[in-house]
mmCIF file of C-alpha atoms in Angstrom:
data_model
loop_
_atom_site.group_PDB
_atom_site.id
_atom_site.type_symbol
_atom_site.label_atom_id
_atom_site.label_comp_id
_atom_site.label_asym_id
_atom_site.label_seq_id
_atom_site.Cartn_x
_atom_site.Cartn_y
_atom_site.Cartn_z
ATOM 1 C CA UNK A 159 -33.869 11.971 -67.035
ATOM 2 C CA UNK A 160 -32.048 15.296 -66.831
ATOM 3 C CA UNK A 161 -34.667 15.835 -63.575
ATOM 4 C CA UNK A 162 -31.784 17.571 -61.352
ATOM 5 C CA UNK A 163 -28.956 19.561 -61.427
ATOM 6 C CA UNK A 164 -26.195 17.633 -59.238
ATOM 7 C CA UNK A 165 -23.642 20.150 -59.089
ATOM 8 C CA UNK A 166 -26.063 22.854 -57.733
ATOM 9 C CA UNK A 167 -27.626 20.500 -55.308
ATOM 10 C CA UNK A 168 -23.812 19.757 -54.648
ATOM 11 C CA UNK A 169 -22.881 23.738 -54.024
ATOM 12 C CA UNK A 170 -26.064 23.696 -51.860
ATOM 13 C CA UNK A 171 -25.733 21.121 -49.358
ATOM 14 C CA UNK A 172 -22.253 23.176 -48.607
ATOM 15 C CA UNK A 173 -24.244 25.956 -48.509
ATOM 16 C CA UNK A 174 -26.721 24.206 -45.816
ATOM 17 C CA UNK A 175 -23.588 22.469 -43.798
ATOM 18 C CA UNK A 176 -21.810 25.978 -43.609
ATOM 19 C CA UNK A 177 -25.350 27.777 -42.496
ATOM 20 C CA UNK A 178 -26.445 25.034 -39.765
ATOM 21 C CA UNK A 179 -22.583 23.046 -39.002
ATOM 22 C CA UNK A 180 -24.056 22.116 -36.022
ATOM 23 C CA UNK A 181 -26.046 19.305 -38.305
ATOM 24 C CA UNK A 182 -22.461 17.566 -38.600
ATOM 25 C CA UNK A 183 -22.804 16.753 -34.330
ATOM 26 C CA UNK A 184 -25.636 13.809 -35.885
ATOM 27 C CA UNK A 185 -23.387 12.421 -37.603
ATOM 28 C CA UNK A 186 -20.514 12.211 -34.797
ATOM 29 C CA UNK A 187 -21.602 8.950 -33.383
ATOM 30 C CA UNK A 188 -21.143 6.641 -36.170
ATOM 31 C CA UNK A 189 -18.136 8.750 -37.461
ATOM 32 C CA UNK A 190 -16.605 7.478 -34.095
ATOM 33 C CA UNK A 191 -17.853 4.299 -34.295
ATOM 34 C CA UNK A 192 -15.904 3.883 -37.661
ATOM 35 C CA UNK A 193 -12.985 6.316 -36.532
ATOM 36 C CA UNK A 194 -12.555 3.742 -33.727
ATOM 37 C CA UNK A 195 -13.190 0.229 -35.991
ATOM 38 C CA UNK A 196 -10.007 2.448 -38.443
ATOM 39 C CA UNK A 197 -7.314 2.777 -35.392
ATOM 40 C CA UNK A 198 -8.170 -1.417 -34.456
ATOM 41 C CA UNK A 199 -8.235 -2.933 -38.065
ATOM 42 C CA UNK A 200 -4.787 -0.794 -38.922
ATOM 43 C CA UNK A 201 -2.862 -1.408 -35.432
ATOM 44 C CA UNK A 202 -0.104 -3.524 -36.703
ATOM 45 C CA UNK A 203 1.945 -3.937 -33.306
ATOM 46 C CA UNK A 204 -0.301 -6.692 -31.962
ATOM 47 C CA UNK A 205 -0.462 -10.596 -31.337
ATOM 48 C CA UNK A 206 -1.937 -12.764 -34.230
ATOM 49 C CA UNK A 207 -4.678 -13.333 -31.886
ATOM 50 C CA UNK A 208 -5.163 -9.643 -30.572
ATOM 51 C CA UNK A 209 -5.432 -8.555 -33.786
ATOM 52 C CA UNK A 210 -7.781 -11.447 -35.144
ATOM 53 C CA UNK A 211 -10.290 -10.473 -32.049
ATOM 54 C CA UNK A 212 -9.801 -6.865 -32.834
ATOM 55 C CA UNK A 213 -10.632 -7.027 -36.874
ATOM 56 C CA UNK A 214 -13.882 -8.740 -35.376
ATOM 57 C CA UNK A 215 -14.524 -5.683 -32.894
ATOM 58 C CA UNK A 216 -13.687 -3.879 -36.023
ATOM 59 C CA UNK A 217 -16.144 -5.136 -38.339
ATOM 60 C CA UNK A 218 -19.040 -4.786 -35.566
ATOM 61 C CA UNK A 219 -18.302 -1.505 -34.881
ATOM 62 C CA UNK A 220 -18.220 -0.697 -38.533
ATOM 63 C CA UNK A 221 -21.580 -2.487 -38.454
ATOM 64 C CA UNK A 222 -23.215 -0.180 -35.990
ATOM 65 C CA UNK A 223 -21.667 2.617 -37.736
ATOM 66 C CA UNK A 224 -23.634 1.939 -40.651
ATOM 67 C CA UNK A 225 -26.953 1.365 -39.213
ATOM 68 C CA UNK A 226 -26.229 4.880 -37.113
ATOM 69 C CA UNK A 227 -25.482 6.388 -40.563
ATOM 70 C CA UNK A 228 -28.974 5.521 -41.946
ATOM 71 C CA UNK A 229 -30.748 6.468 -38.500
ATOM 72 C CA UNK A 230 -28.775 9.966 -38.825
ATOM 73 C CA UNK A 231 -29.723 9.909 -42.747
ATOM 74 C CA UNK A 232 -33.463 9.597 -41.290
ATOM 75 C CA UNK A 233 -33.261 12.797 -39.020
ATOM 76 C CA UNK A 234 -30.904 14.939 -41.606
ATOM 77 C CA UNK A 235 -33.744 14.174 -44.228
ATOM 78 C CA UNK A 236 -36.567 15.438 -42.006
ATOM 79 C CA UNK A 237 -34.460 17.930 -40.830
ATOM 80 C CA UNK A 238 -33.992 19.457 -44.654
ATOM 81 C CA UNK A 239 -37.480 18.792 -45.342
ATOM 82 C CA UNK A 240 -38.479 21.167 -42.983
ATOM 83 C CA UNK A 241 -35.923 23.538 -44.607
ATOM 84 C CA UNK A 242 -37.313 23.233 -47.878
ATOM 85 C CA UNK A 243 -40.917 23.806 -46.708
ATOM 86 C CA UNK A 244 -40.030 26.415 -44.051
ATOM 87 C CA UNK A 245 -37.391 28.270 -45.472
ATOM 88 C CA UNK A 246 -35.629 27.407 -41.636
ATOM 89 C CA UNK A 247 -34.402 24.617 -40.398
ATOM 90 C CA UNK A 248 -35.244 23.203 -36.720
ATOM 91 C CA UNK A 249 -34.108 20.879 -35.034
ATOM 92 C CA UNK A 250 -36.461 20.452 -32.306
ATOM 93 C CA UNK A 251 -39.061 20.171 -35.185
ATOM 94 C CA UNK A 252 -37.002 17.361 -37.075
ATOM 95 C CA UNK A 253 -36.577 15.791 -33.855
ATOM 96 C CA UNK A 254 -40.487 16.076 -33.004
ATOM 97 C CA UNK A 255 -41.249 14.383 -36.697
ATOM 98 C CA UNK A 256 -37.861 11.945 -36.320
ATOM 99 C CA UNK A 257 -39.638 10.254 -33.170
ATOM 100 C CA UNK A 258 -42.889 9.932 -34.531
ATOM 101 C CA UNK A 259 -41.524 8.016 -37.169
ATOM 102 C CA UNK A 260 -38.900 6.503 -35.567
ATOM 103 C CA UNK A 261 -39.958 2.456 -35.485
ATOM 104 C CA UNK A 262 -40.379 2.898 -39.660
ATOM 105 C CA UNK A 263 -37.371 4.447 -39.449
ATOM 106 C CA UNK A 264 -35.346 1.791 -37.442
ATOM 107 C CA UNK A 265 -36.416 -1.082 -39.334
ATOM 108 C CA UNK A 266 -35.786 0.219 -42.501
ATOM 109 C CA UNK A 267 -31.897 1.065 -41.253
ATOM 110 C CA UNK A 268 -32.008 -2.628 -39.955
ATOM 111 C CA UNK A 269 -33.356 -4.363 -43.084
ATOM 112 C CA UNK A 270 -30.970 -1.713 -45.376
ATOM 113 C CA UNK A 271 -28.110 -2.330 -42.920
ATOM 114 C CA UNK A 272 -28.115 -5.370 -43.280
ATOM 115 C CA UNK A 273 -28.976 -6.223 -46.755
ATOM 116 C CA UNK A 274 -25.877 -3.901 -47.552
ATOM 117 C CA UNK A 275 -23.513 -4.801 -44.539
ATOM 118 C CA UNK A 276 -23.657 -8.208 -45.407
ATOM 119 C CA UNK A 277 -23.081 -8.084 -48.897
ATOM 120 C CA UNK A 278 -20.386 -5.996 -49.120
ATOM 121 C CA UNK A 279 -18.422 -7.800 -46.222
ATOM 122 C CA UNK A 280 -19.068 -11.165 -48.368
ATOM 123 C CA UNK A 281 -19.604 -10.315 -51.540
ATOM 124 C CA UNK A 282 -17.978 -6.458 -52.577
ATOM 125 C CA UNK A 283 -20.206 -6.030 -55.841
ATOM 126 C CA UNK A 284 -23.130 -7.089 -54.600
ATOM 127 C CA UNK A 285 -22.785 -4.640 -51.585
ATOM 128 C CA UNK A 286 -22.405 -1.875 -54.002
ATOM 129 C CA UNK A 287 -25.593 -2.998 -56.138
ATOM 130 C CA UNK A 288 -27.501 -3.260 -53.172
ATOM 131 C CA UNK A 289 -26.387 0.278 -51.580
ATOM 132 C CA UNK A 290 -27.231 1.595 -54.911
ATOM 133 C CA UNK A 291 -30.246 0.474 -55.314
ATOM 134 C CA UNK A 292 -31.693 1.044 -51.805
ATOM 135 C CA UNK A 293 -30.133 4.634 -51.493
ATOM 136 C CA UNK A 294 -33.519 6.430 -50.900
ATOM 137 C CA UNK A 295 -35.141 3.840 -48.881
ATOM 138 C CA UNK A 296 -34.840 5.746 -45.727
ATOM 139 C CA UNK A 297 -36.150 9.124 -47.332
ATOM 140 C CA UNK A 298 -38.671 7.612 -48.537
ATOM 141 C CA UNK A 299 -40.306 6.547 -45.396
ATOM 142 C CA UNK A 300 -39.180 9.624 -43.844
ATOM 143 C CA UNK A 301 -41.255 11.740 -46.627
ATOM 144 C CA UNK A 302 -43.760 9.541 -48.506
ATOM 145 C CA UNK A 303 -44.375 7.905 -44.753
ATOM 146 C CA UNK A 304 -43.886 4.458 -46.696
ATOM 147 C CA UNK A 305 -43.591 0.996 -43.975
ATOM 148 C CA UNK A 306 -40.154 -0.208 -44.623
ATOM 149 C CA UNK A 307 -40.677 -2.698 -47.451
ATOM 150 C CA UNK A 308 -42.783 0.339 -49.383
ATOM 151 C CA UNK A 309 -39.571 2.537 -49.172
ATOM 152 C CA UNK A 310 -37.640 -0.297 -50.564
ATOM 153 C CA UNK A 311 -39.617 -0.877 -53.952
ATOM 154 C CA UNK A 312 -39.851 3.387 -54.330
ATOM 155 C CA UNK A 313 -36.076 3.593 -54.014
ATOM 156 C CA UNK A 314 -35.833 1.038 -56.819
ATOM 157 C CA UNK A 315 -38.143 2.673 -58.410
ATOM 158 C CA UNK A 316 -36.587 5.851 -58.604
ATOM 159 C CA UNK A 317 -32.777 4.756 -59.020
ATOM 160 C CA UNK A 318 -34.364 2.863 -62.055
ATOM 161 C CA UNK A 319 -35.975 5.896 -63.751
ATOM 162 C CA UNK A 320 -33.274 8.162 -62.693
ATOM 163 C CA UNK A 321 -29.871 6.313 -63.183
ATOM 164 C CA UNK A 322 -27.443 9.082 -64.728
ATOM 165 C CA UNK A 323 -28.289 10.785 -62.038
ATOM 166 C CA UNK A 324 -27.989 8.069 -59.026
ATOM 167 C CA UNK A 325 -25.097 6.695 -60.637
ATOM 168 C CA UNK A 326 -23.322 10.433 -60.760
ATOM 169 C CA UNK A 327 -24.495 10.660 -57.372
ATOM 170 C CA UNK A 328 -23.202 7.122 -56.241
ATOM 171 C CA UNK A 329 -19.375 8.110 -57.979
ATOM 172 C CA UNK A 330 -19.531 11.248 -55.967
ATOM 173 C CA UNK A 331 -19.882 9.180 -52.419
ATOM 174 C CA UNK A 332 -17.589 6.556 -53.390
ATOM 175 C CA UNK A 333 -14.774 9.741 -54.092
ATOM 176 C CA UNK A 334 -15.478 11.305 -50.654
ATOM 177 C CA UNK A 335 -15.360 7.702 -49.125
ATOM 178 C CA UNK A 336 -11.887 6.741 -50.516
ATOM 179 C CA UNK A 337 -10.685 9.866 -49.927
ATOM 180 C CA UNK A 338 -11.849 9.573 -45.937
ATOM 181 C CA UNK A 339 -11.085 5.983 -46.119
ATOM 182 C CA UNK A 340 -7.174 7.000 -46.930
ATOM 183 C CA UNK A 341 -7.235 9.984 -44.254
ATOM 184 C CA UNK A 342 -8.579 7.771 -41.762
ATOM 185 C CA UNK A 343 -5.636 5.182 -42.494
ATOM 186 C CA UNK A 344 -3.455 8.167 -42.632
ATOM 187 C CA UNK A 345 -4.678 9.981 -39.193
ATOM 188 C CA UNK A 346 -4.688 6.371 -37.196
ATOM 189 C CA UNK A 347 -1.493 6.449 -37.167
ATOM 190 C CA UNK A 348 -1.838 9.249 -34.436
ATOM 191 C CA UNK A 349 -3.328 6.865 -31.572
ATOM 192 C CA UNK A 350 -5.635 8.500 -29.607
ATOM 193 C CA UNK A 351 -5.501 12.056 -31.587
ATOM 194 C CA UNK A 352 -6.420 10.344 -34.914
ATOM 195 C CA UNK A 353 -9.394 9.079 -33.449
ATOM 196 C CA UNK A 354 -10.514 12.689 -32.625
ATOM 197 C CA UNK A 355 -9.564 13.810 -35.651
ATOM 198 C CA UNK A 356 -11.197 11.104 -37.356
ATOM 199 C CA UNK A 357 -14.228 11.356 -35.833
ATOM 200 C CA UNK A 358 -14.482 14.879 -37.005
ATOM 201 C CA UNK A 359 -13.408 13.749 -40.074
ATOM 202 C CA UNK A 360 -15.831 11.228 -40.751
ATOM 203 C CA UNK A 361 -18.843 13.765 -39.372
ATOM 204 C CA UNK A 362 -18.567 16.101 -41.776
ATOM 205 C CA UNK A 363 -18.227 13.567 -44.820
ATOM 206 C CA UNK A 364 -21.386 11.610 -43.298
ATOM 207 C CA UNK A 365 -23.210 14.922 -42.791
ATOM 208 C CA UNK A 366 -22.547 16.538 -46.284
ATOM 209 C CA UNK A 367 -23.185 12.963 -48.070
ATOM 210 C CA UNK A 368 -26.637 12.996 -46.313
ATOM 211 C CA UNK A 369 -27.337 16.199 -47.113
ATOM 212 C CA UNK A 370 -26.724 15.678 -50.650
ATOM 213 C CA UNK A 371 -28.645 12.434 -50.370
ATOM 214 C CA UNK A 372 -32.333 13.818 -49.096
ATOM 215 C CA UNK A 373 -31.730 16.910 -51.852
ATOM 216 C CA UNK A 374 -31.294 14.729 -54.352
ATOM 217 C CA UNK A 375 -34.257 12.318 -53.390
ATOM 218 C CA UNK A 376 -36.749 15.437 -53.359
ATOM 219 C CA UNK A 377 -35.405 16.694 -56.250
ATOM 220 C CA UNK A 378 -36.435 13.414 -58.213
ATOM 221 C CA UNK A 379 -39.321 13.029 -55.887
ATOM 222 C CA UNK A 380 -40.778 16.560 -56.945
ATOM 223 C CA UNK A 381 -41.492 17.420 -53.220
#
């Protein structure tokens, strides 16, 4: 619908990472998560049946990094709300609104955690429809205040009326995913260090990529 200009909103959620980096320390908790679930899935120097157990650790902790990603999508969104009403971000403010809305906010990174988890573990495509499709589910309740399942028919909703742009959007992820998937195979080979690395790694890809995400979602949203 030619509503938004992604390569602005692109330059600008730089712009907001490089004035308020510390928004990246959010996102450090599920970067390690999946930093860690990178250095056991790739360890090639074990037992048939150490590594079996360990692709299951893996795919847990990948699991949990996922459902931290949405909760830290929750507070990055209220977090830039508050920037685009004040003019400043804070983060004791975001964190004030965060746990006011915080049971919404779980459940809907439960039921979207899931619903995409699942799917792409089982069945690739589908994964990627449903991520797709349920992108602004967890803005949504964060702004609108929608209940979980409300969130989930808006972000149809607006993926459906705005698909150039959520599709643009989606290829732009899926690049800075690839590209931290094949650093994070590259850095695990570094034990201990590559997990560090990684973790930093992985923070500021999940930061920017939820910046980008709530701009986007009040861009189309008109808020």
């Amino acid at each position: 619908m030619g509503t938004v200009d992604l390569w602005r909103e692109m330059r600008k959620s730089f712009d907001f990472l490089a004035r308020y980096p510390q928004t990246i320390l959010c996102a450090l908790p599920s970067a390690f998560l999946a930093s860690v679930a990178s250095f056991l899935v790739w360890d090639r120097g074990l037992s048939r049946i150490v590594l079996l157990f360990q692709w299951g650790v893996g795919i847990f902790f990948i699991l949990c990094a996922l459902f931290l990603a949405l909760l830290t999508l929750g507070f990055i969104t209220f977090l830039l709300w508050d920037f685009e009403v004040r003019g400043e971000a804070s983060f004791r403010r975001a964190f004030s609104m965060f746990s006011r809305r915080f049971p919404e906010v779980f459940f809907a990174a439960l039921v979207v955690g899931f619903l995409v988890g699942f799917f792409s573990f089982w069945f690739f495509f589908p994964g990627l429809v449903f991520g797709f499709l349920l992108m602004f589910t967890i803005p949504a309740v964060v702004v609108e205040g929608d209940d979980p399942f409300s969130g989930i028919r808006r972000s149809f909703q607006l993926t459906v009326e705005n698909l150039g742009e959520c599709f643009t959007f989606t290829v732009v992820a899926l690049f800075f995913l690839v590209v931290g998937y094949l650093l994070f195979w590259a850095f695990g080979f570094l034990s201990l260090a590559g997990v560090a690395i990684n973790t930093l790694l992985g923070g500021g890809i999940l930061a920017y990529l939820s910046v980008f995400l709530s701009r986007l979602y009040l861009g189309l949203s008109r808020f």
